[in-house]
Structure formats: structure tokens, C-alpha cells
């Protein structure tokens, strides 16, 4: 993101869990801070040092340990890249339960450490459910082996859950055991152009009702996000006719057992939508080939990349009620306008996109450069809006270095006190990813 910088001089790239253990033991004895680094794709500065910590890269811990094609349980080193694991399980007709735009660079350990959500959460749930076990090196060098492959294990506190989403502040994840679902026999997608954001909620209800068990994604991009994706070559643009009058777009994906059955359901849905007295959508473009399927996805997945090509982005990854997605984006735009910061005055675009099915809005503010006056206009303004909805200031990207000061907007004083006590138990010398999550 070009927003966070440290001044570390040392990157260590261990090849084994034992080496990770020796590094942490050595650093712990000398109270030297350590920043675990996966694919470095995180969006809140979590993998970047704040000072001169040692960077511990997991890139060389990158082997699959085992895969059971019957249960679908995969055990892999934390440094395995997500796309590599997807390719590994594909010939066995399985898929990873998580998918995200950064799949070509992010690592499974980084995904677990951030509890990444992504594009398949609607169907396969969060990593808190699909991760069955972890191997973690604790700050004092002890190796916590909880790398089980059990579906059921109610033997007291489930300690591995604490590391899922801890962003490297409690220990270094070195191995992950994860349940991979069977690959759907048929996948399809369609992009729907909507005349108004007000139609998104009724559309979601209709789509859920019509597609039921085959619905696997329901993703939203507003017009600004779509235009930026197209401008920066993400996916293939729809025709002028298809986008005319569209205020926003929804990408619907189906994953089912039989192509004809799923296509029939999708076609019925489109017919219902387009022939209604007051149609919820202007038009719908259904993928006709695997290439088009990927291209439609690229329009949605490519927004982050398009935004970073356009300028410097302030990213707010928030959970708010679905009904207020547009209001939050529009009000932020108005707010920046009232401060004289919009358009030729530093901020170029305010856009919204995200995971409708998960109630997760990505509010991005794109500027020519990072400026203190923009940040002052955005914070605490946005956090107060989120808090007024009893929402979350970080739906899926984590707290990292970016949001430590804002944690009280989403967590009570008692929760933060307990988090600090947990941190103290695992990491009394405070060497693990200092300055992240907790101030
Ligand atoms: P890094 O960025 O290297 O690290 C992230 C955090 O985890 C840091 O705090 C780091 O210290 C810690 N960490 C990394 N590895 C370990 C380890 N082995 N043990 C302990 N701690 C560790 N996120 C979503 O939730 N959903 C999305 O849809 C999504 N899409 C994205 C799309 C793009 C194009 C990009 C660039 C990012 C996206 N993200 C998304 C952000 C997401 O958090 C990361 O992509 C991913 O989960 C981080 O993995 P990583 O290996 O790059 O971790
Ligand atoms: C997505 O859903 C990611 O595309 C990234 O979570 C969101 O860049 C962002 O703000
Ligand atoms: Zn997201």
C-alpha cells in the first residue's frame, strides 16, 4: 500500500519449524521484536515492521505435508501460497474453502493469521470453522502441536482459535490442517446491472430464494468501482448498452452438482428478474465459457488492484447493516466535499464494494497521495459512523498497525482488557509483532 514503513535491517527465512523455534527463543531471550511475514498482501500494515524488528518470512516453509482425498483434510506448511494449494487439491476434485483476490501471493498461514474472509465465506464459512488444527511456535520457542485432523474434539478450551485472527501477535503459525470441500461439479456466474442501490436488498432476497442451495457468492460493486476496474484492465468490460443507467452491479455465482440443473435455475432467475413489473435489474450477463467466468470474476476481484493503480487508498473494511451500505459511501463523499477535499483537492474517488452476503462493505477513498488532512477528515468520522450502527471497524482485514487506536469503537473495555491478559500469557516479553492489534 506504500503507507506503512519500518526500518528493519534483517529478514530471516527459516526452512523448518525447528528453525522458527530457535529464532523465537533467541529473540525472546534478548527481547527483540519479531514480525511474522507471509505473502505481505495484508491491507492494514500488519506484516510491516513499525520500528527495527526482525522480519520472519515464512516463504521457505512451503511444503504440503499430507492430503486425504477421502476426508478432504489438507495439512500444509504455513508458507504455502493459497493458489498453489488450490492447484494441489484440484486433481483430487477438491477446492480450498477460502478464495480471495490475493490468492497468487498470500499464504495459508497469513490467511489464518488474519482470519481472512474472502469470496467463498458465504458458502463455506469462516476459517474458525474450516481450520481443524494448527502448529504454532510460541514466543519462547516452544512448539505447540495442535495439528490434529479431527472433525470433533471437545476437550476443553480450543486454544488454536486464539491464533486465528491474532495477526501474529501470539505466536508464529508454522502448519495448518484445513478441511477442503469437494469441488462443485458445475460453477457459473452472472453479473447483474442495477438501476439503483435500493434494489440490492430485494435482489439478494430473491436470489437466495430462487437459487437456494447452489448460491455460492453474492458480491457488490458500485459504479465507481466498476469503472475503475474497467479503466485498469481488470476483466472484460460489459457492453455500453449493458452498463447504461447502472448505479451498481452484483456478481452472483452458483456452485452445484449438475450443469443443466444450475443453468436452468439461473435462467429462470434472470427471466423472473427481467420480466417483473418493476424489474430489479436492468440487465444480466451470464458467463458462456470458463474464460468469461474468470473475466466476470476479475471485474470484482480486480477492484483492489485497480484502486492501487489509480492512487493511494484509504481502506475501511467495515461491517454495517446492508441497508446502509450506500448511505455510508454517499455520506463519506459528502463529508469530504464539505471539507473541500474532493476531486481536484486531493481525493479522487470514494467507492464501495464488498461481500453483501457477509454484511461487509469495503469503503475505499482514493487520493493522489496520503495527506494528514484527508486522514483527519476520515477519522474518527468513519469509525463513529460504524459505531453508531454497532458495526465492526474491521470485518475481515484485521487491525494491524492501522487501526489499533480505533479498537475501542468495536470492542468493549472489558474485551480489550481480556485481550491484553491473553497477550501477556502467551508473550510476556511483548516480542510478537509489537504495535499491532493492541496499542
Ligand atoms: P501478510 O500480509 O504477510 O500478513 C498479514 C498478518 O498476518 C500480519 O500481521 C502478519 O504478521 C501475520 N502473519 C502472516 N503469516 C503469519 C504466520 N505464519 N504466523 C503468524 N502470523 C502471520 N482479505 C480478506 O479477508 N478477504 C478478501 O477478499 C481479501 N482480498 C484481498 C485482495 C487483494 C488484491 C489483496 C492485496 C488483499 C486482500 N485481502 C483480503 C487481505 C488479506 O488479509 C490478505 O490478502 C491475506 O489474508 C494475508 O495473507 P499474507 O500471507 O499476505 O499475510
Ligand atoms: C476484497 O474483497 C478485499 O476485494 C479487498 O477484501 C478490499 O481492497 C479492499 O478494500
Ligand atoms: Zn473483502
CSV table of N, CA and C and ligand atoms in Angstrom, one decimal, residues 35-43 46-47 58 78 99-102 105-107 109-111 113-119 167-168 171-174 301 304-305 355 362 396-397 433, ligand 1:
chain,number,residue,atom,x,y,z
A,35,UNK,N,8.5,-9.7,13.5
A,35,UNK,CA,7.2,-9.5,12.7
A,35,UNK,C,7.1,-10.7,11.7
A,36,UNK,N,6.1,-11.6,12.0
A,36,UNK,CA,5.9,-12.7,11.0
A,36,UNK,C,5.4,-12.1,9.7
A,37,UNK,N,6.0,-12.6,8.6
A,37,UNK,CA,5.5,-12.1,7.3
A,37,UNK,C,5.2,-13.3,6.4
A,38,UNK,N,4.0,-13.2,5.8
A,38,UNK,CA,3.5,-14.2,4.9
A,38,UNK,C,3.7,-13.7,3.5
A,39,UNK,N,2.7,-13.6,2.7
A,39,UNK,CA,2.8,-13.0,1.4
A,39,UNK,C,2.8,-11.5,1.3
A,40,UNK,N,2.7,-10.9,2.5
A,40,UNK,CA,2.8,-9.4,2.6
A,40,UNK,C,1.6,-8.7,1.8
A,41,UNK,N,0.5,-9.4,1.7
A,41,UNK,CA,-0.6,-8.8,0.9
A,41,UNK,C,-1.7,-8.1,1.9
A,42,UNK,N,-1.4,-8.2,3.2
A,42,UNK,CA,-2.4,-7.7,4.1
A,42,UNK,C,-2.6,-6.2,3.9
A,43,UNK,N,-3.7,-5.7,4.3
A,43,UNK,CA,-4.1,-4.3,3.9
A,43,UNK,C,-4.2,-3.3,5.1
A,46,UNK,N,-0.1,-5.0,8.9
A,46,UNK,CA,0.3,-6.0,10.0
A,46,UNK,C,1.6,-6.7,9.8
A,47,UNK,N,2.0,-6.8,8.5
A,47,UNK,CA,3.2,-7.6,8.2
A,47,UNK,C,4.4,-6.7,8.0
A,58,UNK,N,7.9,-16.5,6.2
A,58,UNK,CA,7.5,-18.0,6.1
A,58,UNK,C,7.7,-18.5,4.7
A,78,UNK,N,2.8,-23.4,6.7
A,78,UNK,CA,2.1,-22.1,6.7
A,78,UNK,C,2.5,-21.2,5.5
A,99,UNK,N,-11.1,-18.2,-0.8
A,99,UNK,CA,-10.6,-17.7,-2.1
A,99,UNK,C,-10.6,-16.2,-2.0
A,100,UNK,N,-9.6,-15.5,-2.5
A,100,UNK,CA,-9.5,-14.1,-2.5
A,100,UNK,C,-8.6,-13.5,-3.6
A,101,UNK,N,-8.8,-12.3,-3.9
A,101,UNK,CA,-8.1,-11.7,-5.0
A,101,UNK,C,-6.6,-11.8,-4.9
A,102,UNK,N,-6.0,-11.9,-3.6
A,102,UNK,CA,-4.6,-12.0,-3.4
A,102,UNK,C,-4.1,-13.4,-3.5
A,105,UNK,N,-0.4,-14.6,-4.2
A,105,UNK,CA,0.7,-14.2,-3.3
A,105,UNK,C,0.5,-14.5,-1.9
A,106,UNK,N,-0.8,-14.5,-1.4
A,106,UNK,CA,-0.9,-14.7,0.1
A,106,UNK,C,-0.7,-16.1,0.4
A,107,UNK,N,-0.3,-16.3,1.7
A,107,UNK,CA,0.0,-17.7,2.2
A,107,UNK,C,-1.1,-18.2,3.1
A,109,UNK,N,-0.8,-19.5,6.0
A,109,UNK,CA,-0.5,-19.0,7.3
A,109,UNK,C,-1.0,-17.6,7.5
A,110,UNK,N,-0.8,-16.8,6.5
A,110,UNK,CA,-1.2,-15.4,6.6
A,110,UNK,C,-2.8,-15.3,6.6
A,111,UNK,N,-3.4,-16.2,5.8
A,111,UNK,CA,-4.9,-16.2,5.8
A,111,UNK,C,-5.4,-16.5,7.1
A,113,UNK,N,-3.8,-16.3,10.0
A,113,UNK,CA,-3.4,-15.2,11.0
A,113,UNK,C,-4.3,-14.0,10.9
A,114,UNK,N,-4.8,-13.7,9.7
A,114,UNK,CA,-5.7,-12.6,9.6
A,114,UNK,C,-7.2,-13.0,9.6
A,115,UNK,N,-7.4,-14.3,9.7
A,115,UNK,CA,-8.8,-14.9,9.6
A,115,UNK,C,-9.5,-14.3,8.4
A,116,UNK,N,-8.8,-14.4,7.3
A,116,UNK,CA,-9.3,-13.7,6.0
A,116,UNK,C,-10.7,-14.3,5.7
A,117,UNK,N,-11.5,-13.5,5.1
A,117,UNK,CA,-12.9,-13.9,4.8
A,117,UNK,C,-12.9,-14.3,3.3
A,118,UNK,N,-13.0,-13.3,2.4
A,118,UNK,CA,-12.9,-13.5,1.0
A,118,UNK,C,-14.2,-13.9,0.4
A,119,UNK,N,-14.1,-14.5,-0.8
A,119,UNK,CA,-15.2,-14.6,-1.8
A,119,UNK,C,-16.1,-15.8,-1.5
A,167,UNK,N,-3.2,-12.1,14.1
A,167,UNK,CA,-2.2,-11.3,13.3
A,167,UNK,C,-0.8,-11.4,13.8
A,168,UNK,N,-0.4,-12.6,14.2
A,168,UNK,CA,1.0,-12.8,14.5
A,168,UNK,C,1.4,-12.2,15.9
A,171,UNK,N,2.1,-15.8,18.4
A,171,UNK,CA,3.0,-16.8,18.0
A,171,UNK,C,3.1,-16.9,16.5
A,172,UNK,N,4.0,-17.8,16.0
A,172,UNK,CA,4.1,-18.0,14.6
A,172,UNK,C,3.5,-19.3,14.2
A,173,UNK,N,2.5,-19.2,13.3
A,173,UNK,CA,1.8,-20.4,12.7
A,173,UNK,C,2.8,-21.0,11.7
A,174,UNK,N,3.1,-22.3,11.9
A,174,UNK,CA,4.0,-23.0,11.0
A,174,UNK,C,3.3,-24.1,10.2
A,301,UNK,N,-12.9,-9.0,-8.4
A,301,UNK,CA,-11.6,-9.3,-7.7
A,301,UNK,C,-10.6,-8.2,-8.0
A,304,UNK,N,-9.4,-4.0,-6.1
A,304,UNK,CA,-8.3,-3.6,-5.2
A,304,UNK,C,-7.1,-3.2,-6.0
A,305,UNK,N,-6.7,-4.0,-7.0
A,305,UNK,CA,-5.6,-3.7,-7.9
A,305,UNK,C,-5.8,-2.4,-8.7
A,355,UNK,N,-18.8,-7.7,0.2
A,355,UNK,CA,-19.4,-9.0,0.3
A,355,UNK,C,-20.8,-8.9,0.9
A,362,UNK,N,-16.5,-2.7,1.7
A,362,UNK,CA,-15.2,-2.1,1.5
A,362,UNK,C,-15.4,-0.7,1.0
A,396,UNK,N,-12.9,-8.0,8.0
A,396,UNK,CA,-12.1,-9.2,7.6
A,396,UNK,C,-10.6,-8.9,7.5
A,397,UNK,N,-10.1,-7.7,7.4
A,397,UNK,CA,-8.7,-7.5,7.2
A,397,UNK,C,-7.9,-7.4,8.4
A,433,UNK,N,5.2,-9.3,17.0
A,433,UNK,CA,4.5,-8.2,16.2
A,433,UNK,C,4.1,-7.0,17.0
B,1,LIG,P1,0.7,-11.0,5.4
B,1,LIG,O1,0.2,-9.8,4.7
B,1,LIG,O2,2.2,-11.3,5.1
B,1,LIG,O3,0.5,-10.8,7.0
B,1,LIG,C1,-0.8,-10.5,7.5
B,1,LIG,C2,-0.7,-10.6,9.0
B,1,LIG,O4,-0.6,-11.9,9.4
B,1,LIG,C3,0.4,-9.8,9.6
B,1,LIG,O5,0.0,-9.3,10.9
B,1,LIG,C4,1.5,-10.9,9.8
B,1,LIG,O6,2.4,-10.6,10.9
B,1,LIG,C5,0.6,-12.1,10.1
B,1,LIG,N1,1.2,-13.4,9.7
B,1,LIG,C6,1.4,-13.8,8.4
B,1,LIG,N2,1.9,-15.1,8.3
B,1,LIG,C7,1.9,-15.5,9.6
B,1,LIG,C8,2.2,-16.7,10.2
B,1,LIG,N3,2.6,-17.8,9.5
B,1,LIG,N4,2.1,-16.8,11.6
B,1,LIG,C9,1.6,-15.8,12.3
B,1,LIG,N5,1.3,-14.6,11.8
B,1,LIG,C10,1.4,-14.5,10.5
B,1,LIG,N6,-8.7,-10.2,2.9
B,1,LIG,C11,-9.9,-10.8,3.2
B,1,LIG,O7,-10.2,-11.1,4.3
B,1,LIG,N7,-10.8,-11.0,2.2
B,1,LIG,C12,-10.5,-10.7,0.9
B,1,LIG,O8,-11.3,-10.9,0.0
B,1,LIG,C13,-9.2,-10.1,0.6
B,1,LIG,N8,-8.9,-9.8,-0.7
B,1,LIG,C14,-7.7,-9.2,-0.9
B,1,LIG,C15,-7.4,-8.9,-2.2
B,1,LIG,C16,-6.2,-8.3,-2.6
B,1,LIG,C17,-5.9,-8.0,-4.0
B,1,LIG,C18,-5.3,-8.0,-1.5
B,1,LIG,C19,-4.0,-7.4,-1.8
B,1,LIG,C20,-5.6,-8.4,-0.2
B,1,LIG,C21,-6.8,-8.9,0.1
B,1,LIG,N9,-7.1,-9.3,1.4
B,1,LIG,C22,-8.3,-9.9,1.7
B,1,LIG,C23,-6.2,-9.0,2.6
B,1,LIG,C24,-5.8,-10.3,3.3
B,1,LIG,O9,-5.7,-10.0,4.7
B,1,LIG,C25,-4.6,-10.9,2.8
B,1,LIG,O10,-4.6,-11.0,1.5
B,1,LIG,C26,-4.2,-12.3,3.4
B,1,LIG,O11,-5.1,-13.0,4.2
B,1,LIG,C27,-2.9,-12.1,4.1
B,1,LIG,O12,-2.0,-13.2,3.8
B,1,LIG,P2,-0.5,-12.9,3.6
B,1,LIG,O13,0.2,-14.2,3.6
B,1,LIG,O14,-0.2,-12.0,2.6
B,1,LIG,O15,-0.1,-12.2,5.1
